[in-house]
GROMACS .gro file of C-alpha atoms in nm:
model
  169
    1UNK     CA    1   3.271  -2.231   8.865
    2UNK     CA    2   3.573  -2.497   8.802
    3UNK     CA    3   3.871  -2.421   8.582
    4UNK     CA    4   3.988  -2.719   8.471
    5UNK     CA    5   4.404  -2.745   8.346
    6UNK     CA    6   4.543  -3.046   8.254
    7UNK     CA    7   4.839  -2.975   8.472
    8UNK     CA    8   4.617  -2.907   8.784
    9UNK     CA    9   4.571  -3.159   8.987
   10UNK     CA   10   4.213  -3.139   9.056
   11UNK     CA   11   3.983  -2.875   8.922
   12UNK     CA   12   4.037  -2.462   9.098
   13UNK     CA   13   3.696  -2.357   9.243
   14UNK     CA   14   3.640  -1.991   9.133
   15UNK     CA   15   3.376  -1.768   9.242
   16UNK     CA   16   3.258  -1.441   9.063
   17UNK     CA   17   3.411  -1.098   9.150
   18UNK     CA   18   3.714  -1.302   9.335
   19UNK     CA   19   4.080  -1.232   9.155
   20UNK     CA   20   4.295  -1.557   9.194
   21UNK     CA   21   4.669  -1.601   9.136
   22UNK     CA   22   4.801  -1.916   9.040
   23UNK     CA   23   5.196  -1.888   9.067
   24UNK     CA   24   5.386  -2.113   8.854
   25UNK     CA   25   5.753  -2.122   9.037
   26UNK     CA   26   5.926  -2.378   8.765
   27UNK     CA   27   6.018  -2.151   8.425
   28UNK     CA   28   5.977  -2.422   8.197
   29UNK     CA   29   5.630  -2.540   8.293
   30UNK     CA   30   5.549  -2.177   8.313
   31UNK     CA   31   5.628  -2.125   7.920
   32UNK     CA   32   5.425  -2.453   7.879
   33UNK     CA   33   5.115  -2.364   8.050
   34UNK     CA   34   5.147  -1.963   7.830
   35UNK     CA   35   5.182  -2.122   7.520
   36UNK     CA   36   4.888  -2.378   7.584
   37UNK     CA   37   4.672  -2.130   7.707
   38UNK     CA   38   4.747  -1.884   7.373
   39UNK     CA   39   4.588  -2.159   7.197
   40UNK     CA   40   4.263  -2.186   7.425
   41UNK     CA   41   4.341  -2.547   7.404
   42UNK     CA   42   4.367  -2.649   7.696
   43UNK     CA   43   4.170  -2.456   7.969
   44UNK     CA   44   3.826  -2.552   8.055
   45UNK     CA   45   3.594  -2.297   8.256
   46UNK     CA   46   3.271  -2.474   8.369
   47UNK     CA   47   2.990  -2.364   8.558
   48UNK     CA   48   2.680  -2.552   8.649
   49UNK     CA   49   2.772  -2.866   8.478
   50UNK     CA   50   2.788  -2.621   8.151
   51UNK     CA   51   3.084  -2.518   7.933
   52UNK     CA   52   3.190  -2.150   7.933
   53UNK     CA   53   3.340  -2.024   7.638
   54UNK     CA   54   3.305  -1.657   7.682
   55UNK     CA   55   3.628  -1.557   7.841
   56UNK     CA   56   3.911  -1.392   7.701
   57UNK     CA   57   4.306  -1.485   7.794
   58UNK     CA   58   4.511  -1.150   7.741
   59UNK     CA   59   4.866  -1.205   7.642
   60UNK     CA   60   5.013  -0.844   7.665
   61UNK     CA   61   4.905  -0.716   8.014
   62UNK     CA   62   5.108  -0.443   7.930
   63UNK     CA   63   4.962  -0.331   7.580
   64UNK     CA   64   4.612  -0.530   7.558
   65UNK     CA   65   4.528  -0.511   7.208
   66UNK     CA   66   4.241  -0.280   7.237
   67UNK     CA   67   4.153  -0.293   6.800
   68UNK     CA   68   4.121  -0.681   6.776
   69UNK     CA   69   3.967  -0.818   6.481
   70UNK     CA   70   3.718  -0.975   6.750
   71UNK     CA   71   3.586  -0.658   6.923
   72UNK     CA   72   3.553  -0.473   6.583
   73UNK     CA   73   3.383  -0.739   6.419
   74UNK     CA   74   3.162  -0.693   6.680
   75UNK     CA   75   3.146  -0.327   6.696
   76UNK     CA   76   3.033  -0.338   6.278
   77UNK     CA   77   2.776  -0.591   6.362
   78UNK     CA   78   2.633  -0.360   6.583
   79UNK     CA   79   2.644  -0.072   6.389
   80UNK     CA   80   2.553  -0.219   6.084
   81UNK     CA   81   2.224  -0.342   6.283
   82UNK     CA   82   2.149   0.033   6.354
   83UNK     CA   83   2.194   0.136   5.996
   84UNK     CA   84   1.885  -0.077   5.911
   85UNK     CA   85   1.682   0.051   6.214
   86UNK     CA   86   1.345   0.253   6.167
   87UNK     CA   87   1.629   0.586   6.246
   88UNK     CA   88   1.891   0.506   6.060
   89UNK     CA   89   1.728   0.299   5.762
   90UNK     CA   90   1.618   0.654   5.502
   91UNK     CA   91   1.973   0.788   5.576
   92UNK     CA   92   2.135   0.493   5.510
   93UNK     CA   93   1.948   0.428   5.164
   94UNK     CA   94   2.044   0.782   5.072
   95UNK     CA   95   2.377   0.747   5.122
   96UNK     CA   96   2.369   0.376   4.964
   97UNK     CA   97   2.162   0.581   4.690
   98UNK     CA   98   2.497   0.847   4.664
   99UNK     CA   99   2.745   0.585   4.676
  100UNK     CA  100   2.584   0.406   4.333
  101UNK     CA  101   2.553   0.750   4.211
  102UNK     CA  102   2.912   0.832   4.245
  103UNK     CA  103   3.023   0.482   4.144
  104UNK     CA  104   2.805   0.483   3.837
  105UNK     CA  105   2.947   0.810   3.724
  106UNK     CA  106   3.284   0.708   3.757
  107UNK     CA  107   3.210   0.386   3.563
  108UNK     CA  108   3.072   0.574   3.312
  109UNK     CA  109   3.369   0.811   3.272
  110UNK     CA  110   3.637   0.520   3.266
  111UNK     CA  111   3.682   0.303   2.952
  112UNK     CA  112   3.578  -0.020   3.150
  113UNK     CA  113   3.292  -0.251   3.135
  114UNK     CA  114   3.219  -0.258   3.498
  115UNK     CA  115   2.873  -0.278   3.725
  116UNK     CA  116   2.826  -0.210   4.087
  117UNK     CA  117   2.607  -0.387   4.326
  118UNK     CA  118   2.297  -0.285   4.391
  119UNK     CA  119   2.304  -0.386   4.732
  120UNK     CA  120   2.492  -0.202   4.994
  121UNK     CA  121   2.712  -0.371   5.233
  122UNK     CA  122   2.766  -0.176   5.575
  123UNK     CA  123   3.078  -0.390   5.707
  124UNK     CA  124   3.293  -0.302   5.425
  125UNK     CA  125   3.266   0.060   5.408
  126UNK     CA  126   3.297   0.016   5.785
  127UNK     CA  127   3.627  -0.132   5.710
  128UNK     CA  128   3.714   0.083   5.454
  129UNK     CA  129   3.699   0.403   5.660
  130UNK     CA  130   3.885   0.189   5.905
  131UNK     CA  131   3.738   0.229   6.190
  132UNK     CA  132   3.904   0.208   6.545
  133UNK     CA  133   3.839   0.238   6.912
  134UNK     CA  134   4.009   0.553   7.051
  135UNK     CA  135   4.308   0.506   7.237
  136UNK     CA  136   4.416   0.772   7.465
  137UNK     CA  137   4.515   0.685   7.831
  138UNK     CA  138   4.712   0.832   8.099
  139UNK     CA  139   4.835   0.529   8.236
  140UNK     CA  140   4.856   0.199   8.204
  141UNK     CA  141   4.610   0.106   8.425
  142UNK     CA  142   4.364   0.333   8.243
  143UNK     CA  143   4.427   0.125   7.940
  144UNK     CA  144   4.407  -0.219   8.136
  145UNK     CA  145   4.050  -0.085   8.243
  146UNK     CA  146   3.965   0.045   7.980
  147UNK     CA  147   4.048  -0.314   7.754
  148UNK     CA  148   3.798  -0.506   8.044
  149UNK     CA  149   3.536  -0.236   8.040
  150UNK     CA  150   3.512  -0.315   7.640
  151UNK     CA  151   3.542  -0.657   7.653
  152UNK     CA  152   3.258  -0.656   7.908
  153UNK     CA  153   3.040  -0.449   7.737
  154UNK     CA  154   3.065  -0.589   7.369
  155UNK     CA  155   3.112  -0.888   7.402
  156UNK     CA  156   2.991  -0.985   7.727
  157UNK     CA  157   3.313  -1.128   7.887
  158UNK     CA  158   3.349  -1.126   8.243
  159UNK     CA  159   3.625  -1.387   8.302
  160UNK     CA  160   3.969  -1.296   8.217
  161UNK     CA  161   4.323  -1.410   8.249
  162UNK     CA  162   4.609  -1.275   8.239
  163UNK     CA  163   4.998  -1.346   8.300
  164UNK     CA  164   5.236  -1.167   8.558
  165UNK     CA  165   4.980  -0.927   8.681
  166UNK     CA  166   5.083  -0.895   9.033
  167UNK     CA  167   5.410  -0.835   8.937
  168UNK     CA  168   5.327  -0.529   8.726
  169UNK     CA  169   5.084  -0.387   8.940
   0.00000   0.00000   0.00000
């Protein structure tokens, strides 16, 4: 695999499993190459001749955002695929079926011309009970772990970089 950097010389060889640190001595080309890479802009993985896109760059080695917008999107996705599985699919009409209900009844009560959906949309009552992934670690390299083993298993993302690791470890 090749990462490719516009201020690299030449592509950096990388091979799987292998941590490398690339030290940046000069402060202000350090803040260059951070802010570049918060933009994915200008970093190029590739591997076999092919692009690789699935990587993720985390910012805060200290407090990795563990509730992204990207993992959770993913999370619903998932879950709303089991709602409509041969398990899940009677419960979730019932509940679909008790939701209307409710809704309907309220209508009904209120002084407004309203009408509900008939169709049931898993994401947003997913975001409406606002869901989260549990957060409670010991240590910060508990939560470090924790972030990769995620990222990993949702999304599939077994490249990551981060800034000022050594230095915190």
């Amino acid at each position: 695999m090749n990462l490719v950097y516009d201020l690299l010389n030449e592509p950096y060889l990388l091979e799987y499993g292998e941590v490398y640190n690339i030290t940046i001595e000069n402060i202000n080309e350090y803040r260059q190459v951070v802010d570049r890479l918060e933009n994915y802009d200008y970093l190029t993985i590739i591997k076999d001749d092919k692009l690789i896109t699935n990587f993720e760059i985390i910012k805060n080695t200290l407090n990795p955002e563990i509730n992204k917008s990207k993992l959770l999107s993913k999370i619903i996705k998932d879950l709303t695929s089991m709602s409509k599985d041969e398990f899940n699919y009677a419960k979730t009409m019932s509940i679909n079926q008790n939701i209307q209900q409710y809704m309907n009844d309220l209508i009904f009560e209120s002084d407004y011309p309203l009408k509900i959906s008939e169709e049931f949309d898993f994401n947003y009552l997913a975001k409406c009970l606002k869901l989260e992934i549990i957060e409670d670690y010991d240590s910060f390299i508990e939560q470090l772990i924790s972030y990769l083993d995620l990222y990993l298993m949702i999304l599939n993302s077994d490249i990551f970089i981060t800034f000022n690791i050594t230095q915190i470890l």
